[in-house]
Amino acid sequence: MPDPARQPGRETLTLADHQAVIEKLLLSGLDRYFAGQYERAIQVWTRVFFLDRTHARARAYIERARSAIAERQRESDELLAGGLSALNAGDAGRARDLLTSAVDRGGWEVEALTALDRLNRLTAFTAAGAPPADGSEPMSRRARVNRSAWVGPSAWVGIVPQAVLAAAAVMLLGVGVWVVLDWDRVSGWWQGTTSADSASASVTVEPLPLPDPSALVLDRAQALYERGALQQALLELADIPPGDARSAEASVLGAEIQRAMLSSILDRPAPRPAPPDHKNAQR
């Protein structure tokens, strides 16, 4: 009969399991760190403190990831400021490069995309109104100049009355179309009353509120957590940035999910020792 004192206890197995889980979490966080996903790496390393509150490597990794986030934010600020300065100075090429780099950094994505949209509209407007590259005038302007060169004073005497008559005809036609299309309002004004259609037309319809993207992410994470998909729920919560209005709720839900994962790991039964080999003992 084996000596019970030499058998590994549940405390030893539990400590070994803790160390294995901690090492796995550290490696998983490093994978996300080197992929540039600093926020997700911090979330993975934070789970180590549920197993060891004073783990030095996890704390050092988290500080390094926070420094990387701050450095990326600083670079994004510089790129955005440089792009806006170049845009105001009229340097479209440099502004586009800097703003595109700011979008890739992800710090000021909305502001950089807005500035890029403004730059695209300005570029399109300039290209539409720019003169030809050879310095020649547009065709329509040259045609007008050529026509005015040979039209004499006698010709203008007949052209002016015709233009006045044409403008008057266009105005009368527009008034007639307006009267036909909006006859209810015209008749109400003529009779001193206001039609119901004009009163209803002044009512403004307020747009429906847009759904909150962070709230949708929280709902999906809660649903995954209730179905038991703990890892997928944590990945969903990682899409909520730290400074978001829903970040506090995401942190609470993330802590609850991590506790559930930890309890599931700790509740696993310890492996039983292998039975002795009687054949080898007889030999």
XYZ file of C-alpha atoms in Angstrom:
283
model
C 0.000 0.000 0.000
C 1.557 3.385 -1.017
C 2.444 5.876 1.647
C -0.262 8.637 1.807
C 2.370 11.196 2.817
C 4.100 10.758 -0.529
C 0.960 11.196 -2.609
C 0.511 14.713 -4.106
C -2.166 16.637 -2.262
C -4.935 18.733 -3.747
C -3.141 21.909 -2.632
C -0.045 21.016 -4.696
C -2.132 20.219 -7.752
C -4.138 23.414 -7.357
C -0.969 25.514 -7.134
C 0.420 23.819 -10.228
C -2.824 24.465 -12.065
C -2.680 28.122 -11.036
C 0.856 28.480 -12.347
C -0.093 26.846 -15.646
C -3.096 29.141 -16.086
C -1.002 32.207 -15.212
C 1.672 31.264 -17.744
C -0.972 30.694 -20.403
C -2.531 34.104 -19.721
C 0.861 35.817 -19.864
C 1.670 34.237 -23.234
C -1.778 35.069 -24.617
C -1.378 38.696 -23.558
C 2.063 38.865 -25.178
C 0.582 37.645 -28.470
C -1.938 40.483 -28.407
C 0.733 42.975 -27.311
C 3.042 42.220 -30.237
C 0.026 42.349 -32.582
C -0.577 45.959 -31.493
C -3.725 45.128 -29.488
C -2.560 46.793 -26.283
C -6.003 47.170 -24.694
C -6.811 43.476 -25.157
C -3.392 42.516 -23.799
C -4.087 44.545 -20.639
C -7.440 42.804 -20.217
C -5.803 39.374 -20.485
C -3.018 40.241 -18.039
C -5.499 41.687 -15.552
C -7.015 38.224 -15.192
C -3.718 37.045 -13.693
C -4.440 39.080 -10.545
C -7.459 36.888 -9.824
C -4.987 34.050 -9.302
C -2.037 35.991 -7.864
C -2.627 39.515 -6.596
C 1.098 40.324 -6.426
C 2.302 38.887 -9.720
C 5.261 41.051 -10.768
C 5.477 40.015 -14.436
C 1.807 40.740 -15.088
C 2.132 44.154 -13.461
C 5.248 44.963 -15.514
C 3.553 43.842 -18.737
C 0.520 46.023 -18.006
C 2.713 49.072 -17.366
C 4.558 48.446 -20.625
C 1.275 48.181 -22.554
C -0.015 51.399 -20.991
C 3.197 53.169 -22.004
C 2.733 51.884 -25.557
C -0.859 53.183 -25.606
C 0.300 56.601 -24.387
C 3.068 56.709 -27.006
C 0.645 55.746 -29.771
C -1.777 58.451 -28.596
C 1.018 61.037 -28.599
C 2.059 60.092 -32.130
C -1.557 60.228 -33.264
C -1.931 63.722 -31.756
C 1.167 64.912 -33.595
C 0.010 63.413 -36.894
C -3.452 64.957 -36.573
C -2.058 68.380 -35.663
C 0.436 68.243 -38.532
C -2.257 67.155 -40.987
C -4.585 69.994 -39.964
C -1.741 72.511 -40.236
C -0.837 71.238 -43.702
C -4.507 71.357 -44.712
C -4.838 74.965 -43.574
C -1.587 75.828 -45.374
C -2.861 74.316 -48.640
C -0.390 71.390 -48.780
C -2.876 68.713 -49.816
C -0.382 65.885 -50.355
C 1.332 66.199 -46.985
C -2.015 66.692 -45.230
C -3.389 63.507 -46.795
C -0.340 61.463 -45.749
C -0.408 62.724 -42.152
C -4.169 62.294 -41.734
C -4.058 58.789 -43.202
C -1.312 57.867 -40.746
C -3.421 59.291 -37.908
C -6.343 57.083 -38.970
C -4.053 54.040 -39.026
C -2.875 54.859 -35.497
C -6.484 54.883 -34.300
C -6.153 57.630 -31.703
C -8.265 60.378 -33.325
C -9.983 58.332 -36.012
C -13.199 60.386 -36.211
C -11.410 63.754 -36.338
C -8.896 62.506 -38.915
C -11.635 61.034 -41.129
C -13.562 64.312 -40.937
C -10.474 66.245 -42.006
C -9.853 63.766 -44.846
C -13.424 64.217 -46.059
C -12.947 67.981 -46.023
C -9.681 67.573 -47.950
C -11.365 65.373 -50.569
C -14.162 67.900 -51.071
C -11.678 70.754 -51.405
C -9.594 68.750 -53.871
C -12.641 67.886 -55.978
C -13.819 71.513 -55.953
C -10.376 72.778 -56.969
C -10.071 70.206 -59.745
C -13.520 71.118 -61.112
C -12.783 74.860 -61.207
C -9.105 74.751 -62.170
C -8.027 76.063 -65.639
C -6.429 73.676 -68.182
C -2.777 72.810 -67.726
C -1.658 74.572 -70.960
C -2.886 77.938 -69.633
C -5.651 78.279 -72.255
C -9.048 79.609 -71.240
C -12.112 77.368 -71.078
C -13.945 76.805 -74.356
C -17.178 78.471 -73.262
C -15.392 81.658 -72.210
C -13.472 81.881 -75.492
C -16.685 81.339 -77.416
C -18.365 84.181 -75.516
C -15.393 86.462 -76.211
C -15.401 85.584 -79.912
C -19.142 86.196 -80.212
C -18.902 89.564 -78.454
C -16.086 90.556 -80.789
C -18.226 90.555 -83.912
C -21.624 91.566 -82.460
C -22.059 95.231 -83.304
C -24.248 97.971 -81.766
C -27.006 97.416 -84.290
C -27.296 93.779 -83.269
C -27.608 94.656 -79.561
C -30.653 96.813 -80.321
C -32.612 93.722 -81.354
C -31.128 91.323 -78.791
C -32.025 93.299 -75.635
C -35.839 93.419 -76.182
C -35.870 89.744 -77.067
C -33.996 88.875 -73.862
C -36.423 90.945 -71.776
C -39.410 89.227 -73.367
C -37.867 85.795 -72.827
C -37.187 86.540 -69.133
C -40.739 87.804 -68.644
C -42.145 84.677 -70.288
C -40.062 82.437 -68.016
C -41.243 84.338 -64.928
C -44.891 84.082 -65.961
C -44.501 80.384 -66.654
C -42.953 79.840 -63.202
C -45.782 81.738 -61.489
C -48.365 79.678 -63.350
C -46.705 76.392 -62.376
C -46.521 77.487 -58.725
C -50.223 78.421 -58.710
C -51.201 75.066 -60.197
C -49.047 73.008 -57.840
C -49.953 74.941 -54.670
C -53.540 75.922 -55.427
C -54.779 75.137 -51.893
C -52.435 77.632 -50.313
C -53.181 80.274 -52.929
C -56.951 79.865 -52.505
C -56.626 79.965 -48.703
C -54.610 83.163 -48.884
C -57.150 84.673 -51.282
C -60.040 83.834 -48.943
C -58.152 84.851 -45.789
C -57.887 81.310 -44.392
C -55.008 78.935 -43.886
C -55.269 75.493 -45.357
C -54.701 72.410 -43.263
C -51.952 71.247 -45.605
C -49.840 74.368 -44.990
C -50.236 73.939 -41.222
C -49.233 70.295 -41.376
C -46.280 71.119 -43.610
C -44.779 73.289 -40.872
C -44.622 70.355 -38.464
C -41.079 69.078 -38.221
C -40.511 65.383 -37.801
C -37.755 64.647 -35.328
C -35.370 61.881 -36.394
C -35.346 58.662 -34.470
C -32.449 58.294 -32.022
C -29.591 56.121 -33.222
C -28.714 53.050 -31.147
C -25.618 53.205 -28.948
C -22.896 50.904 -30.397
C -21.431 50.274 -26.939
C -24.855 49.232 -25.610
C -25.195 46.741 -28.458
C -21.755 45.305 -27.640
C -22.750 44.957 -23.960
C -25.967 43.158 -24.933
C -24.079 40.695 -27.129
C -21.498 40.058 -24.409
C -24.254 39.498 -21.805
C -26.003 37.041 -24.120
C -22.762 35.122 -24.735
C -22.067 35.059 -20.992
C -25.518 33.642 -20.253
C -24.995 30.931 -22.881
C -21.662 29.970 -21.296
C -19.413 31.326 -24.074
C -17.105 33.128 -21.642
C -14.115 33.610 -23.980
C -16.283 35.060 -26.763
C -17.978 37.373 -24.259
C -14.590 38.765 -23.167
C -13.605 39.345 -26.801
C -16.841 41.280 -27.359
C -16.145 43.482 -24.307
C -12.678 44.271 -25.662
C -14.330 46.307 -28.459
C -15.416 48.936 -25.898
C -12.535 51.463 -25.481
C -11.446 52.480 -21.952
C -12.776 56.031 -22.240
C -16.251 55.059 -23.435
C -19.375 55.906 -21.439
C -20.122 52.186 -21.098
C -16.591 51.231 -20.003
C -17.596 50.966 -16.314
C -20.413 48.517 -17.106
C -18.040 46.601 -19.383
C -15.468 46.343 -16.577
C -18.080 45.003 -14.135
C -19.316 42.423 -16.624
C -15.738 41.491 -17.555
C -14.827 40.920 -13.901
C -17.904 38.726 -13.454
C -17.002 36.682 -16.533
C -13.410 36.278 -15.356
C -14.581 35.082 -11.951
C -16.790 32.541 -13.684
C -13.833 31.334 -15.767
C -11.640 31.101 -12.676
C -14.253 29.132 -10.740
C -14.667 26.731 -13.652
C -10.891 26.159 -13.693
C -10.696 25.619 -9.925
C -13.673 23.230 -9.912
C -11.990 20.764 -12.227
C -11.327 17.391 -10.470
C -7.711 16.573 -9.715
C -6.182 13.756 -11.827
C -5.938 10.407 -10.034
C -2.501 8.733 -9.660
C -1.798 5.835 -11.986
C -2.276 2.326 -10.443
C 0.930 0.381 -9.738
C 2.088 -2.093 -12.365
C 1.799 -5.545 -10.640
C 3.527 -7.346 -13.490
C 6.692 -5.279 -13.185
C 6.591 -5.695 -9.381
C 6.497 -9.534 -9.721
C 9.432 -9.478 -12.102
